[in-house]
């Protein structure tokens, strides 16, 4: 009857809007049961959209995890470079201490240098991240608007900078504690 009246056949579809307050899943199940003999299948669009959103959020979660891993690796790299810098400049540190530089001045110079490197890396990351986000948001068919989450961005900057300073403090302290006489005797 439905077949003849509405010319419904294989490969055709229709949409049914349920009244506000009705459970779309139960309506779909009832229709599926009642019209099973005609080969009707039902899908609740809200469920499908929810699944797509969940998949998108899972993808973003994995992407954020990779970005966080990259951030940790970058900060660890800065710490390693800081340690190597102290070892390579041992003689120069000894000369500075011998001509009157205080421990505090050596510590400040290493912290300032490492802070500059960390802030430069953070700024490059922000610029590239905003550029990539803009490219994704303005790509054809993206359907999203470009918004910069300023609070999250400030939190990430603060966390990254704080962690970068923490990783370089121990090597900077080690540089400040180098006795001038020992550093001047140091040969590679």
mmCIF file of C-alpha atoms in Angstrom:
data_model
loop_
_atom_site.group_PDB
_atom_site.id
_atom_site.type_symbol
_atom_site.label_atom_id
_atom_site.label_comp_id
_atom_site.label_asym_id
_atom_site.label_seq_id
_atom_site.Cartn_x
_atom_site.Cartn_y
_atom_site.Cartn_z
ATOM 1 C CA UNK A 1 0.000 0.000 0.000
ATOM 2 C CA UNK A 2 2.727 2.478 0.990
ATOM 3 C CA UNK A 3 4.700 1.319 -2.021
ATOM 4 C CA UNK A 4 1.916 1.998 -4.497
ATOM 5 C CA UNK A 5 0.623 5.187 -2.936
ATOM 6 C CA UNK A 6 3.887 7.040 -2.550
ATOM 7 C CA UNK A 7 6.073 5.285 -5.136
ATOM 8 C CA UNK A 8 8.621 4.492 -2.460
ATOM 9 C CA UNK A 9 11.290 2.131 -3.662
ATOM 10 C CA UNK A 10 14.842 1.099 -3.103
ATOM 11 C CA UNK A 11 17.245 4.002 -2.779
ATOM 12 C CA UNK A 12 14.638 6.552 -1.802
ATOM 13 C CA UNK A 13 14.321 8.207 1.547
ATOM 14 C CA UNK A 14 12.079 10.498 3.469
ATOM 15 C CA UNK A 15 12.310 12.593 6.582
ATOM 16 C CA UNK A 16 9.912 12.490 9.503
ATOM 17 C CA UNK A 17 9.844 15.293 12.031
ATOM 18 C CA UNK A 18 8.573 14.300 15.466
ATOM 19 C CA UNK A 19 6.646 16.691 17.662
ATOM 20 C CA UNK A 20 8.493 18.493 20.405
ATOM 21 C CA UNK A 21 8.813 16.307 23.458
ATOM 22 C CA UNK A 22 8.503 12.998 21.576
ATOM 23 C CA UNK A 23 11.345 10.505 21.751
ATOM 24 C CA UNK A 24 12.750 10.276 18.218
ATOM 25 C CA UNK A 25 14.415 6.925 18.891
ATOM 26 C CA UNK A 26 11.190 5.256 20.030
ATOM 27 C CA UNK A 27 9.297 6.719 17.033
ATOM 28 C CA UNK A 28 12.013 5.382 14.705
ATOM 29 C CA UNK A 29 11.859 1.943 16.325
ATOM 30 C CA UNK A 30 8.054 1.860 16.009
ATOM 31 C CA UNK A 31 8.211 2.855 12.339
ATOM 32 C CA UNK A 32 10.914 0.296 11.666
ATOM 33 C CA UNK A 33 8.848 -2.434 13.297
ATOM 34 C CA UNK A 34 5.587 -1.431 11.568
ATOM 35 C CA UNK A 35 7.103 -1.083 8.095
ATOM 36 C CA UNK A 36 9.723 -3.832 8.279
ATOM 37 C CA UNK A 37 7.901 -5.809 5.604
ATOM 38 C CA UNK A 38 8.528 -3.017 3.114
ATOM 39 C CA UNK A 39 12.251 -3.015 3.844
ATOM 40 C CA UNK A 40 12.156 0.278 5.672
ATOM 41 C CA UNK A 41 15.095 1.220 7.809
ATOM 42 C CA UNK A 42 15.177 4.182 10.143
ATOM 43 C CA UNK A 43 17.910 6.441 11.373
ATOM 44 C CA UNK A 44 17.635 9.177 13.962
ATOM 45 C CA UNK A 45 19.541 12.167 12.584
ATOM 46 C CA UNK A 46 20.272 13.544 16.058
ATOM 47 C CA UNK A 47 22.029 10.280 16.944
ATOM 48 C CA UNK A 48 24.094 10.361 13.740
ATOM 49 C CA UNK A 49 25.059 13.988 14.326
ATOM 50 C CA UNK A 50 25.970 13.137 17.921
ATOM 51 C CA UNK A 51 28.215 10.327 16.677
ATOM 52 C CA UNK A 52 29.933 12.672 14.210
ATOM 53 C CA UNK A 53 30.486 15.221 16.966
ATOM 54 C CA UNK A 54 31.881 12.525 19.251
ATOM 55 C CA UNK A 55 34.269 11.337 16.518
ATOM 56 C CA UNK A 56 35.377 14.925 15.906
ATOM 57 C CA UNK A 57 35.973 15.482 19.611
ATOM 58 C CA UNK A 58 37.956 12.237 19.828
ATOM 59 C CA UNK A 59 40.093 13.378 16.903
ATOM 60 C CA UNK A 60 40.682 16.741 18.572
ATOM 61 C CA UNK A 61 41.583 14.990 21.829
ATOM 62 C CA UNK A 62 44.223 12.881 20.074
ATOM 63 C CA UNK A 63 45.508 15.970 18.252
ATOM 64 C CA UNK A 64 45.760 17.898 21.538
ATOM 65 C CA UNK A 65 47.620 14.970 23.122
ATOM 66 C CA UNK A 66 50.175 15.030 20.303
ATOM 67 C CA UNK A 67 50.550 18.797 20.679
ATOM 68 C CA UNK A 68 51.073 18.414 24.434
ATOM 69 C CA UNK A 69 53.668 15.721 23.793
ATOM 70 C CA UNK A 70 55.441 18.036 21.356
ATOM 71 C CA UNK A 71 55.403 20.792 23.962
ATOM 72 C CA UNK A 72 56.910 18.499 26.610
ATOM 73 C CA UNK A 73 59.585 17.278 24.188
ATOM 74 C CA UNK A 74 60.416 20.877 23.248
ATOM 75 C CA UNK A 75 60.736 21.927 26.878
ATOM 76 C CA UNK A 76 62.875 18.865 27.651
ATOM 77 C CA UNK A 77 65.056 19.806 24.677
ATOM 78 C CA UNK A 78 65.475 23.297 26.108
ATOM 79 C CA UNK A 79 66.577 21.780 29.420
ATOM 80 C CA UNK A 80 69.130 19.567 27.670
ATOM 81 C CA UNK A 81 70.455 22.491 25.629
ATOM 82 C CA UNK A 82 70.758 24.501 28.841
ATOM 83 C CA UNK A 83 72.825 21.764 30.510
ATOM 84 C CA UNK A 84 75.042 21.459 27.444
ATOM 85 C CA UNK A 85 75.477 25.220 27.316
ATOM 86 C CA UNK A 86 76.817 25.254 30.882
ATOM 87 C CA UNK A 87 79.267 22.442 30.124
ATOM 88 C CA UNK A 88 80.495 24.083 26.917
ATOM 89 C CA UNK A 89 80.883 27.532 28.486
ATOM 90 C CA UNK A 90 82.600 26.403 31.661
ATOM 91 C CA UNK A 91 85.797 28.295 30.868
ATOM 92 C CA UNK A 92 83.917 31.491 29.922
ATOM 93 C CA UNK A 93 81.946 31.275 33.156
ATOM 94 C CA UNK A 94 85.229 30.983 35.053
ATOM 95 C CA UNK A 95 86.603 34.080 33.324
ATOM 96 C CA UNK A 96 83.442 36.041 34.144
ATOM 97 C CA UNK A 97 83.643 34.947 37.781
ATOM 98 C CA UNK A 98 87.370 35.818 37.895
ATOM 99 C CA UNK A 99 86.754 39.376 36.666
ATOM 100 C CA UNK A 100 84.105 39.992 39.298
ATOM 101 C CA UNK A 101 80.760 38.639 38.115
ATOM 102 C CA UNK A 102 78.746 37.449 41.067
ATOM 103 C CA UNK A 103 76.909 34.120 41.183
ATOM 104 C CA UNK A 104 73.628 35.991 40.969
ATOM 105 C CA UNK A 105 74.727 37.695 37.734
ATOM 106 C CA UNK A 106 75.741 34.384 36.118
ATOM 107 C CA UNK A 107 72.440 32.825 37.197
ATOM 108 C CA UNK A 108 70.496 35.784 35.812
ATOM 109 C CA UNK A 109 72.337 35.693 32.479
ATOM 110 C CA UNK A 110 71.607 31.991 31.934
ATOM 111 C CA UNK A 111 67.982 32.368 33.014
ATOM 112 C CA UNK A 112 67.567 35.392 30.742
ATOM 113 C CA UNK A 113 69.062 33.560 27.768
ATOM 114 C CA UNK A 114 66.889 30.491 28.310
ATOM 115 C CA UNK A 115 63.808 32.645 28.896
ATOM 116 C CA UNK A 116 64.430 34.381 25.594
ATOM 117 C CA UNK A 117 64.704 31.043 23.775
ATOM 118 C CA UNK A 118 61.545 29.737 25.498
ATOM 119 C CA UNK A 119 59.522 32.877 24.752
ATOM 120 C CA UNK A 120 60.698 32.882 21.148
ATOM 121 C CA UNK A 121 59.595 29.257 20.762
ATOM 122 C CA UNK A 122 56.245 29.987 22.409
ATOM 123 C CA UNK A 123 55.624 32.994 20.157
ATOM 124 C CA UNK A 124 56.504 31.025 17.018
ATOM 125 C CA UNK A 125 54.148 28.261 18.170
ATOM 126 C CA UNK A 126 51.325 30.735 18.797
ATOM 127 C CA UNK A 127 51.743 32.417 15.413
ATOM 128 C CA UNK A 128 51.833 29.100 13.554
ATOM 129 C CA UNK A 129 48.912 27.740 15.603
ATOM 130 C CA UNK A 130 46.728 30.775 14.929
ATOM 131 C CA UNK A 131 47.664 30.647 11.245
ATOM 132 C CA UNK A 132 46.768 26.941 11.026
ATOM 133 C CA UNK A 133 43.512 27.479 12.926
ATOM 134 C CA UNK A 134 42.553 30.314 10.600
ATOM 135 C CA UNK A 135 43.344 28.201 7.534
ATOM 136 C CA UNK A 136 41.185 25.345 8.839
ATOM 137 C CA UNK A 137 38.304 27.616 9.860
ATOM 138 C CA UNK A 138 38.212 29.476 6.550
ATOM 139 C CA UNK A 139 38.621 26.409 4.333
ATOM 140 C CA UNK A 140 35.649 25.684 2.075
ATOM 141 C CA UNK A 141 33.012 23.561 3.767
ATOM 142 C CA UNK A 142 34.513 23.783 7.245
ATOM 143 C CA UNK A 143 31.358 25.244 8.742
ATOM 144 C CA UNK A 144 33.184 26.638 11.771
ATOM 145 C CA UNK A 145 34.049 30.170 12.746
ATOM 146 C CA UNK A 146 37.535 31.344 13.638
ATOM 147 C CA UNK A 147 37.808 32.186 17.336
ATOM 148 C CA UNK A 148 40.963 32.620 19.395
ATOM 149 C CA UNK A 149 40.478 31.205 22.913
ATOM 150 C CA UNK A 150 42.429 33.931 24.722
ATOM 151 C CA UNK A 151 42.101 32.464 28.223
ATOM 152 C CA UNK A 152 43.293 29.020 27.121
ATOM 153 C CA UNK A 153 46.087 30.630 25.149
ATOM 154 C CA UNK A 154 47.275 32.607 28.187
ATOM 155 C CA UNK A 155 47.124 29.466 30.347
ATOM 156 C CA UNK A 156 49.228 27.538 27.832
ATOM 157 C CA UNK A 157 51.744 30.397 27.571
ATOM 158 C CA UNK A 158 52.062 30.635 31.351
ATOM 159 C CA UNK A 159 52.342 26.877 31.822
ATOM 160 C CA UNK A 160 54.875 26.484 29.010
ATOM 161 C CA UNK A 161 57.015 29.389 30.144
ATOM 162 C CA UNK A 162 56.926 28.272 33.779
ATOM 163 C CA UNK A 163 57.898 24.727 32.851
ATOM 164 C CA UNK A 164 60.682 25.994 30.579
ATOM 165 C CA UNK A 165 62.116 28.141 33.376
ATOM 166 C CA UNK A 166 61.903 25.223 35.817
ATOM 167 C CA UNK A 167 63.831 22.954 33.449
ATOM 168 C CA UNK A 168 66.639 25.491 33.081
ATOM 169 C CA UNK A 169 66.955 26.596 36.718
ATOM 170 C CA UNK A 170 69.113 23.650 37.813
ATOM 171 C CA UNK A 171 71.656 24.101 35.020
ATOM 172 C CA UNK A 172 71.697 27.871 35.594
ATOM 173 C CA UNK A 173 72.375 27.307 39.296
ATOM 174 C CA UNK A 174 75.132 24.873 38.403
ATOM 175 C CA UNK A 175 76.687 27.541 36.173
ATOM 176 C CA UNK A 176 76.515 30.104 38.973
ATOM 177 C CA UNK A 177 78.224 27.744 41.439
ATOM 178 C CA UNK A 178 81.259 27.036 39.265
ATOM 179 C CA UNK A 179 84.383 28.181 41.157
ATOM 180 C CA UNK A 180 86.519 30.481 38.973
ATOM 181 C CA UNK A 181 89.792 28.641 39.560
ATOM 182 C CA UNK A 182 88.294 25.247 38.710
ATOM 183 C CA UNK A 183 86.624 26.587 35.571
ATOM 184 C CA UNK A 184 89.840 28.179 34.318
ATOM 185 C CA UNK A 185 91.695 24.860 34.759
ATOM 186 C CA UNK A 186 88.980 23.013 32.829
ATOM 187 C CA UNK A 187 90.120 21.658 29.464
ATOM 188 C CA UNK A 188 87.999 19.882 26.907
#
